[in-house]
Structures are given as C-alpha cells and as structure tokens.
mmCIF file of C-alpha atoms in Angstrom:
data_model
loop_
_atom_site.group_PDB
_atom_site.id
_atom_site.type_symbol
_atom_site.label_atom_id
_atom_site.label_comp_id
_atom_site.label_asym_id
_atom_site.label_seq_id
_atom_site.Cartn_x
_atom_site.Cartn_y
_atom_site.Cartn_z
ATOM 1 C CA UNK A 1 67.110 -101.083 59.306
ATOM 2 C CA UNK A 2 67.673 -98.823 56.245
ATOM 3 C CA UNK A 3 64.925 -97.112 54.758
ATOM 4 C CA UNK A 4 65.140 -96.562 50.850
ATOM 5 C CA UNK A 5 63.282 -94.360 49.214
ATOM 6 C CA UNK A 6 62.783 -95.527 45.546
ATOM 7 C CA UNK A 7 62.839 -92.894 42.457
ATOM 8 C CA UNK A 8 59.636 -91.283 41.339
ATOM 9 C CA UNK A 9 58.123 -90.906 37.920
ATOM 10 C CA UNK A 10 57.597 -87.363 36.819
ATOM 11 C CA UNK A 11 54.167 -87.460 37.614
ATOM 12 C CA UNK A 12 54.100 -88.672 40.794
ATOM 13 C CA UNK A 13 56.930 -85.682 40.894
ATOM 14 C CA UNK A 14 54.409 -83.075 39.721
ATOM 15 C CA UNK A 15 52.229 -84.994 41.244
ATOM 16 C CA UNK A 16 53.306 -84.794 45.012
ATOM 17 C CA UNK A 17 54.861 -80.692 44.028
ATOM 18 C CA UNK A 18 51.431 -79.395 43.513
ATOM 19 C CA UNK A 19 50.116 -80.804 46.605
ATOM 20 C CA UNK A 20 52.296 -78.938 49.257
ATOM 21 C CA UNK A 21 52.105 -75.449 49.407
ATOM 22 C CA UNK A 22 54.336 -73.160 48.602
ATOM 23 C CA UNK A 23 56.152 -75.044 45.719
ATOM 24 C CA UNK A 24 54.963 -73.058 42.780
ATOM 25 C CA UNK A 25 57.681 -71.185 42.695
ATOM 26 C CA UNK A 26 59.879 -74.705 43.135
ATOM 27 C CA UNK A 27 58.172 -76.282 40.251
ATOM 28 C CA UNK A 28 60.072 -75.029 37.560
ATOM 29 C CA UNK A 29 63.328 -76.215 38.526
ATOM 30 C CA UNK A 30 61.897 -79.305 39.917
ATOM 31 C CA UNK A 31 60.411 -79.864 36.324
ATOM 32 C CA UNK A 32 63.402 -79.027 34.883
ATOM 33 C CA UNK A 33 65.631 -81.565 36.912
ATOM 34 C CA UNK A 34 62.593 -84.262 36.146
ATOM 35 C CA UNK A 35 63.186 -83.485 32.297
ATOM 36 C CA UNK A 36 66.929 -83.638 32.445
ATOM 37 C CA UNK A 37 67.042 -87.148 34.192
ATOM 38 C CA UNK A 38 65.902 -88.720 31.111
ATOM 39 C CA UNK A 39 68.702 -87.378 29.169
ATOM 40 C CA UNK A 40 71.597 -88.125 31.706
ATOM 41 C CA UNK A 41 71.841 -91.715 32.162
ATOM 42 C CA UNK A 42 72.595 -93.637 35.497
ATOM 43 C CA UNK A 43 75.864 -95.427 36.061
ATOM 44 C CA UNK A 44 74.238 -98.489 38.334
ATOM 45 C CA UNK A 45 78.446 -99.255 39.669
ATOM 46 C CA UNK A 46 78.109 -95.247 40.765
ATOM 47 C CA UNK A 47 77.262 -94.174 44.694
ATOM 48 C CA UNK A 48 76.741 -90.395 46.140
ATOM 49 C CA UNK A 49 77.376 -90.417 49.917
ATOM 50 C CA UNK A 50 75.581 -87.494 51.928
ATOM 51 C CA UNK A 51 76.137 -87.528 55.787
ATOM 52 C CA UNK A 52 74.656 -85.386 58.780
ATOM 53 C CA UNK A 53 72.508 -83.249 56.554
ATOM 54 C CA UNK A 54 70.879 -82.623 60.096
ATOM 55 C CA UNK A 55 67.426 -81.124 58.612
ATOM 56 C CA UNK A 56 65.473 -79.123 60.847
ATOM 57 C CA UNK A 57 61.989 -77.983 61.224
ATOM 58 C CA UNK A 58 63.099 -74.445 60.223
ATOM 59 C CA UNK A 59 64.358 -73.504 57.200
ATOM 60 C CA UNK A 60 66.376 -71.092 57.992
ATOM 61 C CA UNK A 61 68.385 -72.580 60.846
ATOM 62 C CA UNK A 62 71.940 -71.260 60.652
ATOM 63 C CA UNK A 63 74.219 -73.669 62.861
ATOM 64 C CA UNK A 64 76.845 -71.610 64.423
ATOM 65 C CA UNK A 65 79.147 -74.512 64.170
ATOM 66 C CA UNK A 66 82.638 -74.798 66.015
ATOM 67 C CA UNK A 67 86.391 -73.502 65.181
ATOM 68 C CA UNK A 68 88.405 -76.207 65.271
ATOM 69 C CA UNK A 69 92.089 -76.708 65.451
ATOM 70 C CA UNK A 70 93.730 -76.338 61.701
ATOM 71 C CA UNK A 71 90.803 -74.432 60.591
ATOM 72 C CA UNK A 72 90.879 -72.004 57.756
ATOM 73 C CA UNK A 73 88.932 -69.192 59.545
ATOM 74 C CA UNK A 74 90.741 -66.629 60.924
ATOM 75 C CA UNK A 75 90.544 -65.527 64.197
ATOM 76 C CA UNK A 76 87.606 -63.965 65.300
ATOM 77 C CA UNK A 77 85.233 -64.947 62.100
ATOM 78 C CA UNK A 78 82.902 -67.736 62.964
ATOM 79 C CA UNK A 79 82.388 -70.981 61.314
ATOM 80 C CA UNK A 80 78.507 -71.535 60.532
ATOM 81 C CA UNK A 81 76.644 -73.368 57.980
ATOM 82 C CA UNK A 82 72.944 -72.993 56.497
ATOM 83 C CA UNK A 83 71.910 -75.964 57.053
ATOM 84 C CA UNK A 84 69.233 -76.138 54.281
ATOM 85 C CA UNK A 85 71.059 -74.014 51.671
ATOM 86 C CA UNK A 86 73.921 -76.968 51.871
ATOM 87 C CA UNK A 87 71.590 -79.814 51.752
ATOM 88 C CA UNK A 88 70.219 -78.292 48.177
ATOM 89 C CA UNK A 89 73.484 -76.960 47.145
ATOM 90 C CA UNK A 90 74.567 -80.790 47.266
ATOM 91 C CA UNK A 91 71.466 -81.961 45.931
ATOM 92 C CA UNK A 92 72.488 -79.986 43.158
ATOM 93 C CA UNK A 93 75.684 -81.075 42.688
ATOM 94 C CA UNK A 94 74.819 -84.840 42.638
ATOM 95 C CA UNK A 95 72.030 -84.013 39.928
ATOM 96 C CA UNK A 96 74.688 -82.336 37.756
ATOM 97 C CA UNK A 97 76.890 -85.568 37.785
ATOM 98 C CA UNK A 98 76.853 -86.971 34.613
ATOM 99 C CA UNK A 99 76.486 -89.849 34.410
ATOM 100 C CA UNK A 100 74.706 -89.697 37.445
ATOM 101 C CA UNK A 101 74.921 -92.320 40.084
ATOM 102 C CA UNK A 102 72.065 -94.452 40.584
ATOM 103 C CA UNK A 103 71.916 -94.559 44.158
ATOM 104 C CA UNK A 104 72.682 -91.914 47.088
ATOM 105 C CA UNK A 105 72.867 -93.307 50.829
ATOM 106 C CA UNK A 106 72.341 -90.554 53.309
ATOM 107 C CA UNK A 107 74.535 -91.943 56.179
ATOM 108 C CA UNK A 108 72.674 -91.228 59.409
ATOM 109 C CA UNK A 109 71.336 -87.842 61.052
ATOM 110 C CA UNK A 110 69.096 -86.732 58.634
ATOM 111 C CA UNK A 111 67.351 -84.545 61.151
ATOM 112 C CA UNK A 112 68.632 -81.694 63.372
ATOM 113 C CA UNK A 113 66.946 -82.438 66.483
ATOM 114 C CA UNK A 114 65.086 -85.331 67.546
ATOM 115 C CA UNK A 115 63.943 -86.823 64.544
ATOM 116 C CA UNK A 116 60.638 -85.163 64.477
ATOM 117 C CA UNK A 117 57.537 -85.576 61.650
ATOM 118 C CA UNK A 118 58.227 -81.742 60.732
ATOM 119 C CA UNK A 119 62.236 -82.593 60.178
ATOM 120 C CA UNK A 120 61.674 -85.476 58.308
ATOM 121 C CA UNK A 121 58.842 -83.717 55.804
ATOM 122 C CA UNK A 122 61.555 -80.962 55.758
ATOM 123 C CA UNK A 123 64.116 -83.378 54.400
ATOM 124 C CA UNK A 124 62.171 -85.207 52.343
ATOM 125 C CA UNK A 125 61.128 -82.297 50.631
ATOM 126 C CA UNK A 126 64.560 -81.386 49.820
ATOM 127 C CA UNK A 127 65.851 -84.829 48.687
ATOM 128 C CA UNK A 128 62.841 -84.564 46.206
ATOM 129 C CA UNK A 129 64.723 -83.562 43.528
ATOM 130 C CA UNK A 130 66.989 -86.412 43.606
ATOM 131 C CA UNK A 131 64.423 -89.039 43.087
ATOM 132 C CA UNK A 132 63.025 -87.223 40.775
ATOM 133 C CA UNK A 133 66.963 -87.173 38.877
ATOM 134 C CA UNK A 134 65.989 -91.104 39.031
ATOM 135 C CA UNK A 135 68.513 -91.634 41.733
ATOM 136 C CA UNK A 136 67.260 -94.094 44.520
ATOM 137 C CA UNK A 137 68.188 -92.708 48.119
ATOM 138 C CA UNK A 138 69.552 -94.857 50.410
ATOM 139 C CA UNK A 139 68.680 -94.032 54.450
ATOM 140 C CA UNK A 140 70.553 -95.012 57.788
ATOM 141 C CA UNK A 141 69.744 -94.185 61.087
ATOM 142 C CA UNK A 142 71.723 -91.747 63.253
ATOM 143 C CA UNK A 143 71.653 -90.762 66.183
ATOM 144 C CA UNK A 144 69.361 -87.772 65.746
ATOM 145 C CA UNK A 145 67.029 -89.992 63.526
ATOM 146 C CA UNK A 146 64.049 -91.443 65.468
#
C-alpha cells in the first residue's frame, strides 16, 4: 500500500521547522524554498522518481558502496556515497525544476536499515522541503521499509 504524503502550506512548514530542534539554522532555506513554490508553477502531467534513498538514523553515514565492473573509478579509489548529502542534493535539484513536477514517488527503501522510527523521522525531515515546493510525494515499500 503506498503511502502519500500530501504538500504542506507554509505554515504548517514553519510550523512543523520550529518544532524540531536544531532547524534554525535550516529555516532560512526552508523559507526560502516555501516562498519560491508560489512563483514556480506545477506541471500536474510532470513526475520526479527518487529510488533507494536508504535514510539512516545517522546523518553522517558514508556507504562505502561497491566497484563494479565498467566503473569509472580507477583502481584503488573507492566508490562511496553520503547518503544524506545525496538525498538533499536531489531534493534540490527537483525543487529547481521549473516548472516543477507535481508529484515525486520515492520507489521503495527509503530507510537504510530496518525501517526504524529514527530512519523514517530522518527521511521525512529531508523530503520536507519538497512538500513544502508544493510537490506531493509519492511512497512505496522496499525491502528495507517496515
């Protein structure tokens, strides 16, 4: 069963950013992206697709990741990813689509481990700024999602 989590109004936004701690220094831009998402419309006919963000309950979780066959990393370098840096790098880059597209599915895995409370407040948190763009997030289950 997909879960959907619908846009927010600024104020719930503001709202919901003053509440958890730390996010005065997130405010700002999360303000900011609020502002802009009145003057970028929405193309309804226009889908983001995010898979495996694979949140986790720390926020600075590198993944080591894997070299695989065909890979551009040379020899002895490694492959690894942040997970949380990519997750608001792309958050970013669906924001900055203009028009931007109504809806965003994240296609399974949103957590790294077992789908715990912590992971999921962790993503959440991070997908914030996308409903409050005005984009409705779409949410399947993977197989790290509980």
């Amino acid at each position: 069963m997909p879960i959907i989590l619908p846009p927010i109004t600024r104020r719930q936004f503001v709202k919901g950013s003053f509440a958890l701690g730390g996010t005065a220094m997130m405010a700002p831009c999360a303000l900011a992206a609020a502002a802009d998402s009145e003057r970028v419309g929405l193309d309804p006919n226009r889908v983001a697709l995010l898979a495996d963000t694979h949140i986790s309950a720390d926020p600075d979780l590198v993944y080591p990741g894997t070299k695989w066959s065909g890979s551009l990393v040379k020899e002895g370098e490694h492959e690894s990813v942040h997970i949380v840096k990519c997750l608001v790098q792309s958050a970013k880059s669906v924001i900055a689509l203009n028009p931007r597209p109504a809806h965003l599915i994240v296609n399974g895995d949103c957590t790294f481990g077992r789908g715990t409370e912590v992971e999921y407040k962790q993503f959440l948190k991070l997908v914030k700024p996308i409903r409050a763009a005005g984009i409705t997030i779409h949410v399947t289950i993977g197989n790290h999602d509980n």
